[in-house]
Amino acid sequence: MSHIECYKNHGIDYLRICEARYLKDSKKQKKFTLKNLGPLSKYDDGKPDFLKRLRKDFKEGKVNFDGISHETKVKTNNTFVLDDTHQIDLKNIGYFFLESVYEQLGIDQVLFQKKSRSKIQYDLNGITKLLVFDRILHPSSKYQAFEERNQFYDNLVKKGNLDSVFDALTVLNEKKNSIESRMNTSIKNSETGRNTDLLFYDVTNYYFETMYGDDDIYELDEDNKIVLDSEGKEKIIKKGFKKKGVSKENSDGPIVQMGLLIDNNGLPAGHKLYPGNTQDKTTCEDLILTELDNKEFGKIVLVSDNGMNTQGNKYLLVDKGNGYIVSKSIKKSWKSMKDFALNDEGYTYIRNQSNEIVFKYKSRVNEITVKDKDGNKKQIKEKEIVYWSKKHYEKEKHQNSKFIEYLESCKENPDKLKDRQRKSQEFIKVVQVDKKTGEIIKTNQLVVLLEDKIKKYQDTMGYYSIVTSEIECSDTDIINKYHGLSRIEDSFRIIKSDLEGRPVHVWTEDHIKAHFLVCFIALTIIRIIQLKILKYENKDTLNVDGWEQGITAEKIKEALNSMEIASDKNGTCIIRQYNSEIEKILKSIGIDNIDLTSVDRVNQFKNQLKKVKFI
């Protein structure tokens, strides 16, 4: 029977529905997750013993989550329990959709060619398909994916063992650029097309469940001493890959950085991994010099956040005939922007039904000089857009009200500074003062609030700024294009949550990079299916909630997992009642009805899907 489990992730309580299953092959009991429910706070009603009451109601069948209840019977090692006495073997056929997209992307052609030109004996393409499909349908370790490979209708891996899986990872990393290039060409030449007039770029990182990172490898002289360069710095032959850095998930362990590109259709266009201590802005320079040129996208406008807003990045983009739309820190630039931003002249106002201003924006064109790392300079025209949102102002005001109160309280109780010293030090000055004479000596502490900085902090609430090389574009067009960056954040969420890309459980650099290549392929397949549905429903991915309007990645996973059949010796098939979302997917590709009553019909359906143009 399934049950609700509460677990911690970086100090936050999360809920999931789990079930213990007995695996016949290993003769061991293993815990499986049926559904991740999200943070406990999402459900907590604030009353005592909430978790205890929720578990009781779930056990008694008073609550369920998307059809999953305490009585749910699930597949156990390819067996579906109909009741306590009857069992039939079920095989997943939902992966037929994934396989069709995989082949249309041309990944199999790259791998077939690699195998034909090498001494590889195992099924390289079959193992890759297994890893990609498993990552989408039920993310697990490489070991578990191989051990449970028989859950698929076809034998995906014709030849190979567990060692072959890790050998395949090494080859996948070697062929990373070729695979991405073939995927790009396939999309570019398809009906969908590769829309690269805008490319969105962002960086995130992924953690490992270990405290030990990789050491740098230094150049040594004949006496085994580290060689120094002309500036007296130690010469590094190879940088460590798993490195401690600024984790976006507050992990204390080593991380790796990922830079991800997405085109204007919302489809992944490229990715690259970097050591965990690499600064975000330097990944953009590498991307411009390598990834963009290699993929032959033509002219692009790179959309990114403030972390990429450097002179060097702007220089490289403009020098290569490209453009940029990046955010600019209001707080860091307030001295030069204050008069322009606070002056009401020139704003376009958007009001609500009560005639309240809810949004305002204006722009100016500046002549700026940018230079690359070698000191080469270039003069360019740059549009600077300032906009204010009442919604974000109210949100920031609410979030910071307690902090302002806290600063005020520090006047009377300086010891409170220990609680938030890093954030507070910008707004206060602590001096030692003799309260009788006012003379500065080492006696009592006195906290002085820096009123001008607090005023600046409050004045900037609700304001945002964007700078762009595209000076002919309207302000609203630039703002809307910049907001499209939210789609890349959603892609990171899918890799981390739905595809369970982290924590990373492989350890060599080759295997880590191959793991994320598998995640990249899986993300692309999901996005192509989602895009097909959105086009069928005449919806736009540029909408902030674009992907969510069709089918979420989680719903695709649930739908494809629900497509399971069993066959008898006469070739007659029994199909499990599949998820209603399958009908939406089928309609989006022009299929109204499917007949899966026999093995022949199932094979016909598989061949029918291969003829569908997903891209």
XYZ file of C-alpha atoms in Angstrom:
615
model
C 0.000 0.000 0.000
C 1.135 3.530 -0.704
C 1.778 6.041 2.071
C 2.671 9.700 2.565
C 6.267 10.397 3.502
C 7.707 13.660 4.797
C 11.362 14.389 4.044
C 13.718 17.357 4.266
C 15.514 19.046 1.368
C 17.898 21.797 2.494
C 15.932 22.247 5.703
C 12.498 22.468 4.026
C 9.842 19.792 4.633
C 8.483 18.139 1.469
C 5.788 15.498 0.944
C 5.705 12.547 -1.448
C 3.632 9.406 -1.939
C 5.772 6.276 -1.676
C 5.360 2.535 -1.838
C 7.623 -0.335 -0.907
C 7.873 -2.931 -3.701
C 9.394 -6.387 -3.735
C 11.717 -6.857 -6.729
C 11.805 -10.439 -7.921
C 15.156 -10.116 -9.701
C 17.105 -8.806 -6.722
C 14.840 -10.437 -4.107
C 14.896 -7.187 -2.172
C 12.295 -4.687 -1.097
C 12.767 -1.195 -2.518
C 11.010 2.112 -1.929
C 9.557 3.874 -4.973
C 8.117 7.383 -5.261
C 4.700 7.495 -6.942
C 4.275 11.275 -6.803
C 6.140 14.280 -5.415
C 3.558 16.508 -3.724
C 5.763 19.529 -3.073
C 6.477 21.454 0.133
C 4.536 20.621 3.298
C 3.623 24.307 3.667
C 1.506 24.024 0.504
C -0.970 21.757 2.331
C -0.569 22.613 6.030
C -3.809 24.046 7.469
C -1.976 25.454 10.505
C -3.807 23.227 12.975
C -2.023 20.786 15.334
C -0.927 17.327 14.079
C -1.578 18.194 10.429
C 0.728 15.489 9.042
C -0.753 12.830 11.301
C -4.280 13.796 10.208
C -3.301 13.882 6.522
C -1.785 10.385 6.701
C -4.889 9.069 8.475
C -7.245 10.601 5.872
C -5.084 9.249 3.046
C -5.098 5.754 4.568
C -8.868 5.844 4.992
C -9.341 6.970 1.385
C -10.742 10.393 2.320
C -8.134 12.191 0.217
C -6.222 11.352 -2.952
C -3.804 13.183 -5.214
C -4.503 13.091 -8.972
C -6.139 9.686 -8.609
C -3.409 8.224 -6.389
C -4.876 6.922 -3.152
C -3.877 4.528 -0.397
C -5.513 1.684 -2.327
C -3.640 2.388 -5.568
C -2.072 -0.772 -6.967
C 1.009 -0.125 -8.999
C 3.371 -1.960 -11.252
C 5.882 -4.090 -9.397
C 8.782 -5.264 -11.571
C 6.622 -5.306 -14.705
C 3.626 -6.811 -12.874
C 0.300 -5.058 -12.438
C -1.796 -6.252 -9.514
C -5.437 -6.486 -10.508
C -6.486 -7.798 -7.116
C -4.961 -9.937 -4.389
C -4.846 -13.107 -6.510
C -4.444 -12.138 -10.179
C -1.389 -10.590 -11.815
C -0.484 -9.783 -15.396
C 2.810 -8.543 -16.800
C 2.549 -5.009 -18.129
C 4.897 -3.263 -20.521
C 5.161 0.479 -21.065
C 4.286 1.700 -24.567
C 4.132 5.401 -23.696
C 7.783 5.638 -24.683
C 6.674 5.169 -28.336
C 6.048 8.941 -28.393
C 9.519 9.650 -26.991
C 11.195 7.257 -29.413
C 9.569 8.929 -32.395
C 10.862 12.384 -31.357
C 14.285 10.923 -30.484
C 14.671 9.461 -33.972
C 13.392 12.613 -35.702
C 16.095 14.576 -33.862
C 18.645 12.326 -35.594
C 20.433 11.218 -32.417
C 20.370 7.561 -33.455
C 22.162 8.385 -36.736
C 25.091 9.975 -34.873
C 25.412 6.960 -32.583
C 25.053 4.375 -35.365
C 27.838 6.148 -37.249
C 30.033 6.239 -34.141
C 29.557 2.525 -33.542
C 30.216 1.583 -37.178
C 33.553 3.423 -37.088
C 34.745 1.957 -33.792
C 35.150 -1.359 -32.010
C 32.093 -0.854 -29.800
C 30.308 -4.180 -29.297
C 27.423 -3.117 -27.055
C 24.172 -1.429 -28.189
C 25.237 2.233 -27.870
C 22.011 3.679 -29.273
C 19.825 1.299 -27.238
C 21.548 2.249 -23.978
C 21.210 5.951 -24.807
C 17.487 5.547 -25.511
C 17.089 3.631 -22.253
C 18.803 6.399 -20.253
C 16.803 9.186 -21.952
C 13.403 7.469 -21.699
C 14.034 6.396 -18.109
C 15.043 9.989 -17.221
C 11.664 11.233 -18.499
C 9.357 8.466 -17.280
C 10.786 7.431 -13.911
C 14.141 9.083 -13.148
C 16.535 6.720 -11.423
C 20.184 5.817 -11.193
C 21.998 4.398 -14.208
C 22.156 1.065 -12.368
C 18.406 0.996 -11.670
C 17.549 2.066 -15.233
C 19.486 -0.901 -16.614
C 18.180 -3.368 -14.018
C 14.567 -2.444 -14.817
C 14.962 -2.190 -18.593
C 12.418 -4.984 -19.152
C 9.554 -2.686 -18.213
C 9.490 -1.380 -21.814
C 7.442 -3.104 -24.518
C 10.493 -3.629 -26.744
C 13.921 -4.765 -25.724
C 15.649 -1.394 -26.042
C 19.129 -2.734 -25.294
C 19.903 -5.573 -27.683
C 23.413 -6.186 -26.350
C 25.319 -4.977 -23.310
C 25.682 -5.178 -19.538
C 25.898 -2.713 -16.674
C 29.524 -1.908 -17.487
C 28.395 -1.038 -21.010
C 26.158 1.695 -19.577
C 29.156 3.531 -18.113
C 31.209 2.913 -21.251
C 28.340 4.487 -23.208
C 28.431 7.567 -20.968
C 32.062 8.128 -21.921
C 31.175 7.910 -25.625
C 28.163 10.200 -25.203
C 30.367 12.916 -23.743
C 32.791 12.460 -26.636
C 29.934 12.893 -29.151
C 28.188 15.735 -27.279
C 28.871 18.404 -29.902
C 27.922 16.085 -32.779
C 24.660 15.110 -31.084
C 23.684 18.721 -30.347
C 24.661 19.761 -33.873
C 22.474 17.016 -35.398
C 19.565 17.941 -33.130
C 19.944 21.599 -34.134
C 20.043 20.743 -37.855
C 16.992 18.473 -37.534
C 14.968 21.196 -35.793
C 16.247 23.897 -38.158
C 15.157 21.904 -41.228
C 11.786 20.862 -39.784
C 8.362 22.514 -39.948
C 8.975 23.885 -36.456
C 12.240 25.535 -37.429
C 14.960 26.882 -35.174
C 13.813 30.393 -34.202
C 17.042 32.067 -33.094
C 16.274 35.746 -33.611
C 16.238 35.648 -29.798
C 18.333 33.273 -27.712
C 17.790 33.113 -23.973
C 20.770 32.286 -21.772
C 21.126 31.613 -18.070
C 23.315 29.686 -15.670
C 22.450 27.409 -12.776
C 24.321 24.783 -10.800
C 23.844 21.237 -9.570
C 25.125 19.702 -6.373
C 26.633 16.364 -5.382
C 25.970 14.429 -2.187
C 29.591 14.561 -1.115
C 31.757 17.133 0.612
C 34.803 16.403 -1.537
C 35.459 18.244 -4.773
C 38.166 17.805 -7.414
C 41.657 19.220 -6.989
C 43.326 21.296 -9.692
C 46.236 19.620 -11.475
C 49.375 21.810 -11.605
C 52.339 21.808 -13.942
C 55.434 20.435 -12.167
C 59.119 20.934 -12.921
C 61.822 18.263 -12.837
C 62.097 18.680 -9.054
C 58.376 18.014 -8.695
C 57.684 21.628 -7.714
C 54.755 23.678 -9.047
C 55.721 25.876 -11.998
C 54.823 29.584 -11.765
C 53.830 31.791 -14.691
C 55.199 35.279 -15.500
C 52.847 36.833 -12.923
C 53.948 34.446 -10.200
C 50.736 32.414 -10.291
C 50.721 28.624 -10.181
C 50.298 27.063 -13.628
C 47.189 24.880 -13.794
C 47.200 22.072 -16.377
C 43.613 21.035 -15.664
C 41.066 22.636 -13.366
C 39.054 20.466 -11.011
C 35.473 19.989 -12.202
C 33.437 19.360 -9.049
C 34.185 22.538 -7.105
C 32.666 24.404 -4.201
C 31.025 27.610 -5.341
C 27.922 29.736 -4.779
C 25.175 27.101 -4.829
C 21.745 28.310 -5.943
C 20.252 25.664 -3.638
C 22.403 26.488 -0.601
C 24.354 23.246 -0.806
C 27.623 23.082 1.137
C 29.121 20.460 -1.157
C 30.799 20.748 -4.564
C 28.773 21.832 -7.583
C 29.023 22.104 -11.363
C 27.763 25.063 -13.388
C 25.470 24.692 -16.410
C 24.905 27.349 -19.053
C 21.715 26.708 -21.053
C 20.538 28.269 -24.323
C 16.884 28.310 -25.395
C 15.550 29.589 -28.713
C 12.551 31.857 -29.274
C 10.242 28.848 -29.642
C 11.243 27.797 -26.142
C 13.245 24.801 -27.397
C 16.673 24.038 -25.876
C 19.421 25.123 -28.287
C 22.612 24.168 -26.474
C 24.267 23.674 -23.120
C 27.711 23.535 -21.582
C 29.096 22.570 -18.177
C 31.756 24.418 -16.206
C 33.632 23.857 -12.933
C 31.573 24.808 -9.885
C 33.658 27.865 -9.016
C 33.257 29.465 -12.478
C 31.661 32.922 -12.452
C 28.411 33.206 -14.405
C 29.641 36.114 -16.535
C 32.696 34.222 -17.800
C 30.519 31.345 -19.056
C 28.801 33.817 -21.393
C 32.129 34.814 -22.966
C 32.987 31.176 -23.615
C 29.500 30.601 -25.024
C 29.833 33.515 -27.480
C 33.263 32.414 -28.675
C 32.479 28.694 -29.052
C 28.874 27.525 -28.848
C 27.241 30.274 -30.950
C 29.815 30.090 -33.753
C 29.740 26.284 -33.867
C 25.952 26.148 -34.187
C 25.724 28.664 -37.050
C 22.545 30.284 -35.755
C 22.965 33.430 -37.839
C 22.374 36.796 -36.185
C 20.955 36.410 -32.699
C 19.943 38.692 -29.846
C 21.053 37.177 -26.545
C 18.627 37.688 -23.660
C 20.065 37.236 -20.192
C 20.058 38.576 -16.650
C 22.276 41.082 -14.913
C 25.029 38.504 -14.305
C 25.929 38.634 -18.020
C 25.870 42.444 -18.236
C 29.592 43.096 -18.721
C 31.536 45.234 -21.176
C 33.388 42.181 -22.467
C 30.213 40.235 -23.236
C 28.604 43.225 -24.980
C 31.769 43.803 -27.017
C 31.934 40.199 -28.214
C 28.241 40.077 -29.144
C 28.211 43.336 -31.087
C 31.600 42.612 -32.675
C 30.188 39.389 -34.140
C 27.090 41.148 -35.505
C 24.792 39.986 -32.726
C 22.785 41.911 -30.126
C 21.768 41.732 -26.480
C 18.920 42.407 -24.060
C 20.134 42.246 -20.448
C 18.909 43.559 -17.130
C 20.799 46.281 -15.293
C 20.992 46.571 -11.517
C 18.934 49.563 -10.431
C 20.493 49.676 -6.963
C 24.084 49.564 -8.215
C 23.373 52.181 -10.898
C 21.076 54.419 -8.842
C 23.508 57.340 -8.726
C 23.451 57.729 -12.519
C 19.816 56.675 -12.951
C 18.103 58.335 -9.984
C 17.205 61.642 -11.649
C 15.997 59.916 -14.817
C 13.956 57.245 -13.006
C 12.267 59.545 -10.465
C 11.440 62.265 -13.008
C 7.821 61.736 -14.109
C 8.467 63.344 -17.501
C 8.544 60.895 -20.422
C 6.783 57.958 -18.762
C 4.040 55.989 -20.470
C 1.490 55.012 -17.826
C -0.752 51.971 -17.608
C -3.682 52.336 -15.224
C -6.259 49.949 -13.773
C -10.037 50.459 -13.688
C -9.663 52.643 -10.591
C -7.271 54.925 -12.527
C -4.345 53.827 -10.358
C -0.938 53.616 -12.022
C 0.022 49.944 -12.085
C 2.872 50.122 -14.573
C 5.025 52.828 -16.141
C 8.019 52.822 -18.455
C 10.325 55.119 -20.443
C 13.663 54.920 -22.193
C 16.672 56.857 -23.411
C 19.496 56.076 -25.839
C 23.060 56.425 -24.548
C 26.420 56.379 -26.310
C 28.633 53.936 -24.440
C 32.138 52.554 -24.867
C 32.738 48.843 -24.338
C 36.018 46.969 -24.383
C 37.103 43.341 -24.473
C 39.598 41.626 -22.170
C 42.478 42.706 -24.439
C 41.536 46.383 -24.108
C 40.062 46.786 -27.606
C 37.338 49.458 -27.522
C 34.110 49.938 -29.440
C 31.527 52.728 -29.287
C 27.912 51.605 -29.492
C 24.437 53.028 -28.990
C 22.478 51.398 -26.183
C 18.844 51.858 -25.206
C 18.203 52.006 -21.467
C 14.647 51.223 -20.346
C 13.377 51.972 -16.852
C 10.042 50.596 -15.713
C 8.078 50.440 -12.466
C 5.479 47.883 -11.418
C 3.005 48.471 -8.599
C 2.692 44.725 -8.098
C 6.432 44.311 -7.563
C 6.606 47.491 -5.468
C 3.973 46.181 -3.036
C 5.731 42.827 -2.911
C 9.158 44.363 -2.167
C 7.670 46.762 0.379
C 6.021 43.880 2.238
C 9.123 41.688 2.088
C 11.392 44.444 3.431
C 9.150 46.064 6.040
C 10.401 43.778 8.801
C 13.995 44.363 7.771
C 13.592 48.158 8.042
C 11.981 47.672 11.484
C 14.905 45.451 12.435
C 17.424 48.162 11.462
C 15.550 50.682 13.608
C 15.602 48.281 16.579
C 19.379 47.907 16.264
C 19.750 51.483 17.547
C 18.672 50.343 21.003
C 19.995 46.781 20.812
C 23.303 46.626 18.884
C 23.684 42.932 19.742
C 20.935 42.165 17.201
C 23.440 42.904 14.444
C 24.871 39.434 14.912
C 21.696 37.961 13.391
C 21.916 39.615 9.962
C 25.307 41.225 9.943
C 26.021 40.679 6.218
C 22.801 42.269 4.965
C 22.767 44.992 7.637
C 26.285 46.345 7.275
C 25.380 48.316 4.137
C 22.851 50.426 6.075
C 24.512 51.006 9.419
C 27.659 52.298 11.003
C 28.743 51.085 14.428
C 30.969 53.374 16.503
C 32.302 53.269 20.051
C 31.046 56.374 21.892
C 31.281 57.855 25.387
C 27.626 58.822 25.816
C 28.450 61.659 28.234
C 30.965 63.543 26.110
C 30.249 62.179 22.634
C 33.956 61.534 22.244
C 34.770 58.515 20.087
C 36.560 56.070 22.387
C 36.413 52.345 23.007
C 33.420 52.211 25.342
C 29.799 51.540 24.420
C 28.546 50.665 20.931
C 26.286 53.112 19.133
C 24.460 52.120 15.955
C 24.046 54.910 13.414
C 21.577 54.302 10.589
C 22.774 55.525 7.189
C 19.518 57.251 6.265
C 20.591 58.077 2.721
C 21.218 54.410 1.933
C 17.930 53.338 3.505
C 16.119 55.979 1.425
C 17.819 54.701 -1.728
C 16.807 51.155 -0.765
C 13.171 52.273 -0.452
C 13.179 54.545 -3.526
C 14.301 51.721 -5.823
C 11.517 49.354 -4.793
C 9.434 48.310 -7.796
C 11.899 49.724 -10.354
C 13.688 47.645 -12.975
C 16.032 48.440 -15.821
C 16.932 46.748 -19.106
C 19.656 47.751 -21.566
C 19.732 46.631 -25.177
C 21.635 47.059 -28.416
C 18.299 46.864 -30.287
C 17.532 50.585 -30.155
C 14.895 50.425 -32.929
C 12.673 48.011 -30.985
C 9.840 49.498 -28.937
C 10.149 49.616 -25.160
C 7.249 47.210 -24.628
C 8.701 44.771 -27.153
C 12.038 44.742 -25.327
C 10.339 44.305 -21.924
C 8.233 41.413 -23.229
C 11.268 39.768 -24.817
C 13.219 40.065 -21.577
C 10.358 38.519 -19.600
C 10.599 35.505 -21.906
C 13.668 34.626 -19.836
C 11.276 32.997 -17.353
C 11.004 30.046 -19.762
C 14.647 29.152 -19.177
C 14.072 29.209 -15.424
C 11.215 26.768 -15.994
C 13.594 24.550 -17.994
C 16.047 24.506 -15.083
C 13.185 23.531 -12.788
C 12.233 20.624 -15.053
C 15.832 19.328 -15.147
C 16.154 19.590 -11.366
C 12.681 18.362 -10.377
C 10.845 16.385 -13.074
C 14.015 14.853 -14.555
C 15.691 14.680 -11.126
C 18.978 15.873 -12.618
C 20.420 16.432 -9.172
C 21.909 15.418 -6.868
C 24.369 14.003 -9.394
C 25.308 10.379 -8.723
C 28.128 9.894 -11.233
C 31.605 11.086 -10.397
C 34.009 11.357 -13.341
C 33.936 14.481 -15.499
C 33.049 12.490 -18.647
C 30.126 10.779 -16.937
C 28.853 13.991 -15.308
C 28.797 15.724 -18.693
C 27.089 12.704 -20.291
C 24.469 12.687 -17.520
C 23.528 16.272 -18.327
C 23.564 15.571 -22.057
C 20.924 12.898 -21.340
C 18.968 15.521 -19.324
C 19.328 18.002 -22.209
C 17.978 15.478 -24.751
C 15.124 14.563 -22.377
C 14.234 18.247 -21.866
C 14.232 18.831 -25.652
C 11.870 15.884 -26.243
C 9.487 17.137 -23.540
C 9.510 20.661 -24.978
C 8.811 19.399 -28.508
C 5.748 17.481 -27.274
C 4.596 20.530 -25.298
C 5.129 22.824 -28.287
C 3.066 20.488 -30.480
C 0.182 20.711 -28.005
C 0.434 24.499 -27.664
C 0.367 24.931 -31.442
C -2.662 22.626 -31.696
C -4.431 24.714 -29.041
C -3.257 27.956 -30.702
C -1.353 29.094 -27.600
C 1.957 30.940 -27.422
C 5.001 29.866 -25.432
C 5.974 33.527 -25.066
C 3.204 33.851 -22.506
C 4.708 33.652 -19.009
C 2.486 30.644 -18.305
C 2.829 29.340 -21.871
C 4.045 25.829 -21.168
C 1.639 25.408 -18.271
C -1.320 26.147 -20.562
C -0.745 22.915 -22.493
C 0.567 19.964 -20.506
C 3.227 20.256 -17.825
C 6.275 17.981 -17.841
C 4.869 16.173 -14.814
C 1.557 15.520 -16.606
C 3.390 14.208 -19.684
C 5.327 11.840 -17.457
C 2.149 10.608 -15.738
C 0.300 10.234 -19.043
C 3.042 8.234 -20.790
C 3.527 6.038 -17.729
C -0.178 5.197 -17.776
C 0.118 3.602 -21.238
C 0.811 -0.026 -20.348
C -0.304 -3.257 -21.984
C -0.027 -6.994 -21.452
C -0.381 -9.710 -24.114
C -1.197 -13.414 -24.009
C 0.257 -16.219 -26.120
C -2.397 -15.632 -28.805
C -1.289 -12.026 -29.301
C -4.342 -10.517 -27.612
C -3.583 -7.401 -25.567
C -5.043 -5.973 -22.406
C -4.389 -2.253 -21.901
C -4.442 -0.396 -18.645
C -6.852 2.569 -18.561
C -4.540 5.327 -19.729
C -4.473 8.928 -18.557
C -6.906 11.355 -20.229
C -3.973 13.629 -21.150
C -2.942 10.992 -23.711
C -5.988 11.959 -25.763
C -4.784 15.575 -25.826
C -1.342 14.463 -27.028
C -2.889 12.231 -29.693
C -5.173 15.003 -30.984
C -2.226 17.404 -31.222
C -0.539 15.011 -33.679
C -3.698 14.272 -35.656
C -4.639 10.858 -34.219
C -8.229 10.499 -32.997
C -8.567 6.860 -32.012
C -6.147 4.018 -31.333
C -6.784 0.283 -31.281
C -4.359 -1.631 -29.041
C -6.279 -4.907 -28.761
C -3.553 -7.064 -30.312
C 0.217 -7.192 -30.726
C -0.204 -6.403 -34.426
C -2.300 -3.321 -33.595
C 0.287 -2.149 -31.062
C 3.055 -2.462 -33.649
C 0.913 -0.566 -36.163
C 0.426 2.215 -33.626
C 4.181 2.384 -33.037
C 4.835 2.679 -36.790
C 2.068 5.260 -37.096
C 3.793 7.457 -34.484
C 7.080 7.258 -36.372
C 5.391 8.861 -39.381
C 4.048 11.776 -37.328
C 6.005 15.022 -37.721
C 6.681 16.064 -34.156
C 9.120 18.744 -35.261
